[in-house]
mmCIF file with all atom_site columns, C-alpha atoms and ligand atoms in Angstrom:
data_model
loop_
_atom_site.group_PDB
_atom_site.id
_atom_site.type_symbol
_atom_site.label_atom_id
_atom_site.label_alt_id
_atom_site.label_comp_id
_atom_site.label_asym_id
_atom_site.label_entity_id
_atom_site.label_seq_id
_atom_site.pdbx_PDB_ins_code
_atom_site.Cartn_x
_atom_site.Cartn_y
_atom_site.Cartn_z
_atom_site.occupancy
_atom_site.B_iso_or_equiv
_atom_site.pdbx_formal_charge
_atom_site.auth_seq_id
_atom_site.auth_comp_id
_atom_site.auth_asym_id
_atom_site.auth_atom_id
_atom_site.pdbx_PDB_model_num
ATOM   1   C  CA  . MET A 1 1   ? -4.570  24.830 -18.256 1.00 75.00 ? 1046 MET A CA  1
ATOM   2   C  CA  . ALA A 1 2   ? -6.594  21.633 -18.560 1.00 92.00 ? 1047 ALA A CA  1
ATOM   3   C  CA  . VAL A 1 3   ? -7.795  19.957 -15.415 1.00 96.00 ? 1048 VAL A CA  1
ATOM   4   C  CA  . LYS A 1 4   ? -9.385  16.603 -16.289 1.00 97.00 ? 1049 LYS A CA  1
ATOM   5   C  CA  . PRO A 1 5   ? -11.623 14.291 -14.246 1.00 96.00 ? 1050 PRO A CA  1
ATOM   6   C  CA  . ILE A 1 6   ? -9.667  11.683 -12.306 1.00 97.00 ? 1051 ILE A CA  1
ATOM   7   C  CA  . ARG A 1 7   ? -10.847 8.074  -12.704 1.00 96.00 ? 1052 ARG A CA  1
ATOM   8   C  CA  . LEU A 1 8   ? -11.853 6.431  -9.447  1.00 95.00 ? 1053 LEU A CA  1
ATOM   9   C  CA  . PHE A 1 9   ? -11.325 2.946  -8.086  1.00 95.00 ? 1054 PHE A CA  1
ATOM   10  C  CA  . GLY A 1 10  ? -13.746 0.592  -9.805  1.00 93.00 ? 1055 GLY A CA  1
ATOM   11  C  CA  . ASP A 1 11  ? -12.937 2.000  -13.253 1.00 95.00 ? 1056 ASP A CA  1
ATOM   12  C  CA  . PRO A 1 12  ? -11.326 -0.879 -15.213 1.00 96.00 ? 1057 PRO A CA  1
ATOM   13  C  CA  . VAL A 1 13  ? -8.723  1.463  -16.748 1.00 97.00 ? 1058 VAL A CA  1
ATOM   14  C  CA  . LEU A 1 14  ? -7.003  1.569  -13.342 1.00 97.00 ? 1059 LEU A CA  1
ATOM   15  C  CA  . ARG A 1 15  ? -6.533  -2.225 -13.483 1.00 97.00 ? 1060 ARG A CA  1
ATOM   16  C  CA  . THR A 1 16  ? -5.317  -2.330 -17.089 1.00 97.00 ? 1061 THR A CA  1
ATOM   17  C  CA  . PRO A 1 17  ? -1.546  -2.363 -17.732 1.00 98.00 ? 1062 PRO A CA  1
ATOM   18  C  CA  . ALA A 1 18  ? -0.622  0.673  -19.817 1.00 98.00 ? 1063 ALA A CA  1
ATOM   19  C  CA  . ARG A 1 19  ? 1.143   0.504  -23.188 1.00 98.00 ? 1064 ARG A CA  1
ATOM   20  C  CA  . PRO A 1 20  ? 4.624   1.896  -23.770 1.00 98.00 ? 1065 PRO A CA  1
ATOM   21  C  CA  . VAL A 1 21  ? 4.799   5.274  -25.480 1.00 98.00 ? 1066 VAL A CA  1
ATOM   22  C  CA  . THR A 1 22  ? 6.233   4.960  -28.989 1.00 98.00 ? 1067 THR A CA  1
ATOM   23  C  CA  . THR A 1 23  ? 5.507   8.428  -30.418 1.00 98.00 ? 1068 THR A CA  1
ATOM   24  C  CA  . TYR A 1 24  ? 6.916   11.571 -28.835 1.00 98.00 ? 1069 TYR A CA  1
ATOM   25  C  CA  . ASP A 1 25  ? 4.583   14.102 -30.367 1.00 98.00 ? 1070 ASP A CA  1
ATOM   26  C  CA  . LYS A 1 26  ? 2.369   17.057 -29.512 1.00 98.00 ? 1071 LYS A CA  1
ATOM   27  C  CA  . GLU A 1 27  ? -0.307  14.697 -28.143 1.00 98.00 ? 1072 GLU A CA  1
ATOM   28  C  CA  . LEU A 1 28  ? 2.151   13.315 -25.610 1.00 98.00 ? 1073 LEU A CA  1
ATOM   29  C  CA  . ARG A 1 29  ? 3.196   16.794 -24.521 1.00 98.00 ? 1074 ARG A CA  1
ATOM   30  C  CA  . ARG A 1 30  ? -0.463  17.748 -24.100 1.00 98.00 ? 1075 ARG A CA  1
ATOM   31  C  CA  . LEU A 1 31  ? -0.983  14.627 -21.979 1.00 98.00 ? 1076 LEU A CA  1
ATOM   32  C  CA  . VAL A 1 32  ? 1.957   15.578 -19.727 1.00 98.00 ? 1077 VAL A CA  1
ATOM   33  C  CA  . GLN A 1 33  ? 0.500   19.078 -19.406 1.00 98.00 ? 1078 GLN A CA  1
ATOM   34  C  CA  . ASP A 1 34  ? -2.982  17.747 -18.564 1.00 98.00 ? 1079 ASP A CA  1
ATOM   35  C  CA  . LEU A 1 35  ? -1.512  15.347 -16.000 1.00 98.00 ? 1080 LEU A CA  1
ATOM   36  C  CA  . THR A 1 36  ? 0.507   18.155 -14.428 1.00 98.00 ? 1081 THR A CA  1
ATOM   37  C  CA  . ASP A 1 37  ? -2.429  20.603 -14.339 1.00 98.00 ? 1082 ASP A CA  1
ATOM   38  C  CA  . THR A 1 38  ? -4.765  17.983 -12.868 1.00 98.00 ? 1083 THR A CA  1
ATOM   39  C  CA  . MET A 1 39  ? -2.219  16.851 -10.266 1.00 98.00 ? 1084 MET A CA  1
ATOM   40  C  CA  . MET A 1 40  ? -1.502  20.423 -9.158  1.00 97.00 ? 1085 MET A CA  1
ATOM   41  C  CA  . ALA A 1 41  ? -5.218  21.273 -8.950  1.00 97.00 ? 1086 ALA A CA  1
ATOM   42  C  CA  . ALA A 1 42  ? -6.097  18.165 -6.923  1.00 97.00 ? 1087 ALA A CA  1
ATOM   43  C  CA  . PRO A 1 43  ? -3.553  18.686 -5.292  1.00 96.00 ? 1088 PRO A CA  1
ATOM   44  C  CA  . GLY A 1 44  ? -1.512  15.522 -5.327  1.00 96.00 ? 1089 GLY A CA  1
ATOM   45  C  CA  . ALA A 1 45  ? 2.072   14.255 -5.233  1.00 97.00 ? 1090 ALA A CA  1
ATOM   46  C  CA  . GLY A 1 46  ? 1.702   12.344 -8.479  1.00 98.00 ? 1091 GLY A CA  1
ATOM   47  C  CA  . LEU A 1 47  ? -0.635  11.300 -11.258 1.00 98.00 ? 1092 LEU A CA  1
ATOM   48  C  CA  . ALA A 1 48  ? -0.386  8.565  -13.881 1.00 98.00 ? 1093 ALA A CA  1
ATOM   49  C  CA  . ALA A 1 49  ? -1.977  8.598  -17.347 1.00 98.00 ? 1094 ALA A CA  1
ATOM   50  C  CA  . PRO A 1 50  ? -4.405  5.699  -16.609 1.00 98.00 ? 1095 PRO A CA  1
ATOM   51  C  CA  . GLN A 1 51  ? -5.943  7.923  -13.911 1.00 98.00 ? 1096 GLN A CA  1
ATOM   52  C  CA  . LEU A 1 52  ? -7.098  10.197 -16.750 1.00 98.00 ? 1097 LEU A CA  1
ATOM   53  C  CA  . GLY A 1 53  ? -8.287  7.193  -18.733 1.00 98.00 ? 1098 GLY A CA  1
ATOM   54  C  CA  . ILE A 1 54  ? -5.207  7.110  -20.990 1.00 98.00 ? 1099 ILE A CA  1
ATOM   55  C  CA  . GLY A 1 55  ? -3.466  3.732  -21.184 1.00 98.00 ? 1100 GLY A CA  1
ATOM   56  C  CA  . LEU A 1 56  ? 0.056   4.992  -21.769 1.00 98.00 ? 1101 LEU A CA  1
ATOM   57  C  CA  . ARG A 1 57  ? 3.162   4.614  -19.613 1.00 98.00 ? 1102 ARG A CA  1
ATOM   58  C  CA  . VAL A 1 58  ? 3.485   8.236  -18.488 1.00 98.00 ? 1103 VAL A CA  1
ATOM   59  C  CA  . PHE A 1 59  ? 3.324   9.840  -15.071 1.00 98.00 ? 1104 PHE A CA  1
ATOM   60  C  CA  . VAL A 1 60  ? 3.997   13.161 -13.381 1.00 98.00 ? 1105 VAL A CA  1
ATOM   61  C  CA  . PHE A 1 61  ? 5.015   13.911 -9.816  1.00 98.00 ? 1106 PHE A CA  1
ATOM   62  C  CA  . HIS A 1 62  ? 5.313   16.904 -7.526  1.00 98.00 ? 1107 HIS A CA  1
ATOM   63  C  CA  . VAL A 1 63  ? 7.425   16.335 -4.419  1.00 97.00 ? 1108 VAL A CA  1
ATOM   64  C  CA  . ASP A 1 64  ? 9.332   18.837 -2.265  1.00 94.00 ? 1109 ASP A CA  1
ATOM   65  C  CA  . GLY A 1 65  ? 8.729   21.612 -4.798  1.00 95.00 ? 1110 GLY A CA  1
ATOM   66  C  CA  . GLU A 1 66  ? 10.021  19.585 -7.725  1.00 97.00 ? 1111 GLU A CA  1
ATOM   67  C  CA  . THR A 1 67  ? 7.637   18.892 -10.607 1.00 98.00 ? 1112 THR A CA  1
ATOM   68  C  CA  . ASP A 1 68  ? 8.657   16.433 -13.295 1.00 98.00 ? 1113 ASP A CA  1
ATOM   69  C  CA  . HIS A 1 69  ? 7.391   13.661 -15.551 1.00 98.00 ? 1114 HIS A CA  1
ATOM   70  C  CA  . LEU A 1 70  ? 8.642   10.334 -16.824 1.00 98.00 ? 1115 LEU A CA  1
ATOM   71  C  CA  . VAL A 1 71  ? 7.766   8.250  -19.876 1.00 98.00 ? 1116 VAL A CA  1
ATOM   72  C  CA  . ASN A 1 72  ? 8.266   4.452  -20.083 1.00 98.00 ? 1117 ASN A CA  1
ATOM   73  C  CA  . PRO A 1 73  ? 9.946   4.257  -16.650 1.00 98.00 ? 1118 PRO A CA  1
ATOM   74  C  CA  . ASP A 1 74  ? 12.168  1.386  -15.597 1.00 98.00 ? 1119 ASP A CA  1
ATOM   75  C  CA  . LEU A 1 75  ? 12.906  1.319  -11.861 1.00 98.00 ? 1120 LEU A CA  1
ATOM   76  C  CA  . ASP A 1 76  ? 15.889  0.132  -9.891  1.00 98.00 ? 1121 ASP A CA  1
ATOM   77  C  CA  . LEU A 1 77  ? 14.968  -0.090 -6.181  1.00 98.00 ? 1122 LEU A CA  1
ATOM   78  C  CA  . THR A 1 78  ? 17.112  -0.097 -3.062  1.00 98.00 ? 1123 THR A CA  1
ATOM   79  C  CA  . GLU A 1 79  ? 17.031  -3.118 -0.760  1.00 98.00 ? 1124 GLU A CA  1
ATOM   80  C  CA  . GLU A 1 80  ? 16.262  -0.781 2.110   1.00 98.00 ? 1125 GLU A CA  1
ATOM   81  C  CA  . ILE A 1 81  ? 12.560  -0.352 2.857   1.00 98.00 ? 1126 ILE A CA  1
ATOM   82  C  CA  . GLN A 1 82  ? 10.735  2.732  4.123   1.00 98.00 ? 1127 GLN A CA  1
ATOM   83  C  CA  . GLU A 1 83  ? 7.449   2.934  5.973   1.00 96.00 ? 1128 GLU A CA  1
ATOM   84  C  CA  . GLY A 1 84  ? 5.100   5.851  5.517   1.00 96.00 ? 1129 GLY A CA  1
ATOM   85  C  CA  . SER A 1 85  ? 1.492   6.647  4.826   1.00 96.00 ? 1130 SER A CA  1
ATOM   86  C  CA  . GLU A 1 86  ? 0.231   6.636  1.297   1.00 97.00 ? 1131 GLU A CA  1
ATOM   87  C  CA  . SER A 1 87  ? -2.937  7.674  -0.499  1.00 97.00 ? 1132 SER A CA  1
ATOM   88  C  CA  . CYS A 1 88  ? -4.149  7.956  -4.075  1.00 98.00 ? 1133 CYS A CA  1
ATOM   89  C  CA  . LEU A 1 89  ? -6.297  10.465 -5.955  1.00 97.00 ? 1134 LEU A CA  1
ATOM   90  C  CA  . SER A 1 90  ? -8.239  7.500  -7.381  1.00 97.00 ? 1135 SER A CA  1
ATOM   91  C  CA  . LEU A 1 91  ? -9.169  6.299  -3.868  1.00 96.00 ? 1136 LEU A CA  1
ATOM   92  C  CA  . PRO A 1 92  ? -10.141 9.507  -2.068  1.00 95.00 ? 1137 PRO A CA  1
ATOM   93  C  CA  . GLY A 1 93  ? -10.041 9.292  1.718   1.00 93.00 ? 1138 GLY A CA  1
ATOM   94  C  CA  . VAL A 1 94  ? -8.159  5.988  1.880   1.00 95.00 ? 1139 VAL A CA  1
ATOM   95  C  CA  . VAL A 1 95  ? -4.814  6.265  3.672   1.00 95.00 ? 1140 VAL A CA  1
ATOM   96  C  CA  . ALA A 1 96  ? -2.547  3.435  4.827   1.00 96.00 ? 1141 ALA A CA  1
ATOM   97  C  CA  . GLU A 1 97  ? 0.999   2.764  5.941   1.00 96.00 ? 1142 GLU A CA  1
ATOM   98  C  CA  . THR A 1 98  ? 2.548   1.268  2.821   1.00 97.00 ? 1143 THR A CA  1
ATOM   99  C  CA  . PRO A 1 99  ? 5.994   -0.334 2.562   1.00 97.00 ? 1144 PRO A CA  1
ATOM   100 C  CA  . ARG A 1 100 ? 8.161   0.923  -0.296  1.00 98.00 ? 1145 ARG A CA  1
ATOM   101 C  CA  . ALA A 1 101 ? 11.783  0.823  -1.273  1.00 98.00 ? 1146 ALA A CA  1
ATOM   102 C  CA  . TYR A 1 102 ? 13.669  3.671  0.388   1.00 98.00 ? 1147 TYR A CA  1
ATOM   103 C  CA  . GLY A 1 103 ? 15.287  4.842  -2.828  1.00 98.00 ? 1148 GLY A CA  1
ATOM   104 C  CA  . VAL A 1 104 ? 14.830  4.531  -6.542  1.00 98.00 ? 1149 VAL A CA  1
ATOM   105 C  CA  . VAL A 1 105 ? 16.721  5.166  -9.740  1.00 98.00 ? 1150 VAL A CA  1
ATOM   106 C  CA  . ALA A 1 106 ? 14.199  5.536  -12.557 1.00 98.00 ? 1151 ALA A CA  1
ATOM   107 C  CA  . LYS A 1 107 ? 15.366  5.442  -16.141 1.00 98.00 ? 1152 LYS A CA  1
ATOM   108 C  CA  . GLY A 1 108 ? 13.028  6.553  -18.889 1.00 98.00 ? 1153 GLY A CA  1
ATOM   109 C  CA  . TRP A 1 109 ? 12.363  9.336  -21.352 1.00 98.00 ? 1154 TRP A CA  1
ATOM   110 C  CA  . ASN A 1 110 ? 11.064  12.870 -21.208 1.00 98.00 ? 1155 ASN A CA  1
ATOM   111 C  CA  . MET A 1 111 ? 8.197   14.079 -23.410 1.00 98.00 ? 1156 MET A CA  1
ATOM   112 C  CA  . TYR A 1 112 ? 10.648  15.058 -26.142 1.00 98.00 ? 1157 TYR A CA  1
ATOM   113 C  CA  . GLY A 1 113 ? 12.071  11.553 -26.342 1.00 98.00 ? 1158 GLY A CA  1
ATOM   114 C  CA  . ASP A 1 114 ? 15.356  12.312 -24.598 1.00 98.00 ? 1159 ASP A CA  1
ATOM   115 C  CA  . PRO A 1 115 ? 16.626  9.609  -22.216 1.00 98.00 ? 1160 PRO A CA  1
ATOM   116 C  CA  . VAL A 1 116 ? 16.488  10.760 -18.595 1.00 98.00 ? 1161 VAL A CA  1
ATOM   117 C  CA  . THR A 1 117 ? 17.303  9.342  -15.175 1.00 98.00 ? 1162 THR A CA  1
ATOM   118 C  CA  . VAL A 1 118 ? 15.336  10.434 -12.124 1.00 98.00 ? 1163 VAL A CA  1
ATOM   119 C  CA  . GLU A 1 119 ? 16.696  9.544  -8.706  1.00 98.00 ? 1164 GLU A CA  1
ATOM   120 C  CA  . GLY A 1 120 ? 15.161  9.969  -5.298  1.00 97.00 ? 1165 GLY A CA  1
ATOM   121 C  CA  . THR A 1 121 ? 14.663  8.714  -1.785  1.00 98.00 ? 1166 THR A CA  1
ATOM   122 C  CA  . ARG A 1 122 ? 11.859  8.895  0.778   1.00 98.00 ? 1167 ARG A CA  1
ATOM   123 C  CA  . LEU A 1 123 ? 8.757   10.739 -0.552  1.00 98.00 ? 1168 LEU A CA  1
ATOM   124 C  CA  . LYS A 1 124 ? 10.096  11.134 -4.050  1.00 98.00 ? 1169 LYS A CA  1
ATOM   125 C  CA  . ALA A 1 125 ? 10.963  7.441  -4.250  1.00 98.00 ? 1170 ALA A CA  1
ATOM   126 C  CA  . ARG A 1 126 ? 7.526   6.600  -2.844  1.00 98.00 ? 1171 ARG A CA  1
ATOM   127 C  CA  . ALA A 1 127 ? 5.777   8.761  -5.456  1.00 98.00 ? 1172 ALA A CA  1
ATOM   128 C  CA  . ILE A 1 128 ? 7.773   7.256  -8.333  1.00 98.00 ? 1173 ILE A CA  1
ATOM   129 C  CA  . GLN A 1 129 ? 6.991   3.706  -7.164  1.00 98.00 ? 1174 GLN A CA  1
ATOM   130 C  CA  . HIS A 1 130 ? 3.300   4.500  -6.618  1.00 98.00 ? 1175 HIS A CA  1
ATOM   131 C  CA  . GLU A 1 131 ? 2.925   6.071  -10.081 1.00 98.00 ? 1176 GLU A CA  1
ATOM   132 C  CA  . THR A 1 132 ? 4.866   3.303  -11.820 1.00 98.00 ? 1177 THR A CA  1
ATOM   133 C  CA  . ASP A 1 133 ? 2.531   0.795  -10.147 1.00 98.00 ? 1178 ASP A CA  1
ATOM   134 C  CA  . HIS A 1 134 ? -0.404  2.611  -11.774 1.00 98.00 ? 1179 HIS A CA  1
ATOM   135 C  CA  . LEU A 1 135 ? 1.161   1.860  -15.169 1.00 98.00 ? 1180 LEU A CA  1
ATOM   136 C  CA  . ASP A 1 136 ? 1.005   -1.852 -14.302 1.00 98.00 ? 1181 ASP A CA  1
ATOM   137 C  CA  . GLY A 1 137 ? -2.605  -1.726 -13.084 1.00 98.00 ? 1182 GLY A CA  1
ATOM   138 C  CA  . VAL A 1 138 ? -1.418  -1.974 -9.473  1.00 98.00 ? 1183 VAL A CA  1
ATOM   139 C  CA  . LEU A 1 139 ? -2.789  0.216  -6.665  1.00 98.00 ? 1184 LEU A CA  1
ATOM   140 C  CA  . PHE A 1 140 ? -1.227  0.948  -3.289  1.00 98.00 ? 1185 PHE A CA  1
ATOM   141 C  CA  . ILE A 1 141 ? -3.842  -1.151 -1.475  1.00 97.00 ? 1186 ILE A CA  1
ATOM   142 C  CA  . ASP A 1 142 ? -2.299  -4.170 -3.242  1.00 97.00 ? 1187 ASP A CA  1
ATOM   143 C  CA  . ARG A 1 143 ? 0.914   -3.473 -1.288  1.00 96.00 ? 1188 ARG A CA  1
ATOM   144 C  CA  . LEU A 1 144 ? -0.768  -3.752 2.111   1.00 96.00 ? 1189 LEU A CA  1
ATOM   145 C  CA  . ASP A 1 145 ? -0.842  -6.779 4.357   1.00 94.00 ? 1190 ASP A CA  1
ATOM   146 C  CA  . THR A 1 146 ? -4.154  -8.594 4.663   1.00 95.00 ? 1191 THR A CA  1
ATOM   147 C  CA  . PRO A 1 147 ? -5.591  -6.812 7.741   1.00 95.00 ? 1192 PRO A CA  1
ATOM   148 C  CA  . GLN A 1 148 ? -4.653  -3.397 6.332   1.00 95.00 ? 1193 GLN A CA  1
ATOM   149 C  CA  . ARG A 1 149 ? -6.125  -4.266 2.955   1.00 95.00 ? 1194 ARG A CA  1
ATOM   150 C  CA  . ARG A 1 150 ? -9.375  -5.371 4.607   1.00 95.00 ? 1195 ARG A CA  1
ATOM   151 C  CA  . GLU A 1 151 ? -9.488  -2.030 6.401   1.00 95.00 ? 1196 GLU A CA  1
ATOM   152 C  CA  . ALA A 1 152 ? -8.841  -0.138 3.154   1.00 95.00 ? 1197 ALA A CA  1
ATOM   153 C  CA  . ILE A 1 153 ? -11.526 -2.100 1.328   1.00 93.00 ? 1198 ILE A CA  1
ATOM   154 C  CA  . ARG A 1 154 ? -13.982 -1.341 4.119   1.00 93.00 ? 1199 ARG A CA  1
ATOM   155 C  CA  . ALA A 1 155 ? -13.153 2.368  3.748   1.00 93.00 ? 1200 ALA A CA  1
ATOM   156 C  CA  . ILE A 1 156 ? -13.681 2.145  -0.027  1.00 93.00 ? 1201 ILE A CA  1
ATOM   157 C  CA  . ARG A 1 157 ? -17.067 0.452  0.382   1.00 91.00 ? 1202 ARG A CA  1
ATOM   158 C  CA  . GLN A 1 158 ? -18.164 3.172  2.785   1.00 90.00 ? 1203 GLN A CA  1
ATOM   159 C  CA  . ALA A 1 159 ? -16.833 6.028  0.651   1.00 91.00 ? 1204 ALA A CA  1
ATOM   160 C  CA  . GLU A 1 160 ? -19.407 8.364  -0.860  1.00 90.00 ? 1205 GLU A CA  1
ATOM   161 C  CA  . TRP A 1 161 ? -17.755 8.192  -4.254  1.00 90.00 ? 1206 TRP A CA  1
ATOM   162 C  CA  . PHE A 1 162 ? -17.905 4.393  -4.444  1.00 89.00 ? 1207 PHE A CA  1
ATOM   163 C  CA  . GLY A 1 163 ? -21.051 3.399  -6.349  1.00 77.00 ? 1208 GLY A CA  1
ATOM   164 C  CA  . GLN A 1 164 ? -23.286 0.617  -5.089  1.00 57.00 ? 1209 GLN A CA  1
ATOM   165 C  CA  . ASP A 1 165 ? -23.544 -0.831 -8.578  1.00 58.00 ? 1210 ASP A CA  1
ATOM   166 C  CA  . GLN A 1 166 ? -19.806 -1.313 -8.960  1.00 57.00 ? 1211 GLN A CA  1
ATOM   167 C  CA  . VAL A 1 167 ? -18.126 -4.658 -9.177  1.00 54.00 ? 1212 VAL A CA  1
ATOM   168 C  CA  . GLU A 1 168 ? -16.771 -6.268 -6.048  1.00 58.00 ? 1213 GLU A CA  1
ATOM   169 C  CA  . VAL A 1 169 ? -13.675 -4.855 -4.446  1.00 62.00 ? 1214 VAL A CA  1
ATOM   170 C  CA  . ARG A 1 170 ? -10.748 -7.161 -4.981  1.00 62.00 ? 1215 ARG A CA  1
ATOM   171 C  CA  . ALA A 1 171 ? -6.998  -7.153 -5.033  1.00 65.00 ? 1216 ALA A CA  1
ATOM   172 C  CA  . SER A 1 172 ? -4.938  -6.607 -8.165  1.00 73.00 ? 1217 SER A CA  1
ATOM   173 C  CA  . PRO A 1 173 ? -5.342  -9.123 -10.988 1.00 70.00 ? 1218 PRO A CA  1
ATOM   174 C  CA  . HIS A 1 174 ? -1.711  -8.392 -11.858 1.00 73.00 ? 1219 HIS A CA  1
ATOM   175 C  CA  . PRO A 1 175 ? 1.285   -9.858 -10.088 1.00 67.00 ? 1220 PRO A CA  1
ATOM   176 C  CA  . VAL A 1 176 ? 2.730   -7.580 -7.415  1.00 71.00 ? 1221 VAL A CA  1
ATOM   177 C  CA  . SER A 1 177 ? 6.332   -8.634 -7.666  1.00 56.00 ? 1222 SER A CA  1
ATOM   178 C  CA  . ASP A 1 178 ? 8.591   -7.132 -5.088  1.00 54.00 ? 1223 ASP A CA  1
ATOM   179 C  CA  . ARG A 1 179 ? 11.127  -8.715 -2.874  1.00 44.00 ? 1224 ARG A CA  1
ATOM   180 C  CA  . TRP A 1 180 ? 9.411   -7.798 0.373   1.00 44.00 ? 1225 TRP A CA  1
ATOM   181 C  CA  . ARG A 1 181 ? 6.029   -9.214 -0.638  1.00 40.00 ? 1226 ARG A CA  1
HETATM 182 NI NI1 . NI  B 2 .   ? -2.384  6.855  -7.190  1.00 58.84 ? 2780 NI  B NI1 1
#
């Protein structure tokens, strides 16, 4: 059991695109275990490696009693959109209605290097999209419309955890490329 500190908004690692995993070794399996332990302790519906300060394309999720992980994910999204509220362990207390694809087929690898496909709709699809965004340095507030994002940024500025000495709050430096944006 290894629960690690979760990096908070303002930490540059959360805005840095993660590198693909190339080595499926004991270190990777320990990372998946640390991610899982930390997510379950939080508790949260998902956690991506950059949130533990590790710039690798790995995430875990826990939705509807199912716990799993995915390495180097590649997503295929449905045209259909879902609405629903979303939050993030790296932005405690910030919640917003966030548009996402209704369903997803995620192809990737497990921690042993076997190819896997993870499919889901609704919450599971939302979690997979949210965590994959983390691997691209994208946060859910980047998916909001302008008034919602302003509201989220106000909440961040007022949050106890957000340090006064931190850099200005701004939207993602990385392209948010989705058909409904
Ligand atoms: Ni998150």
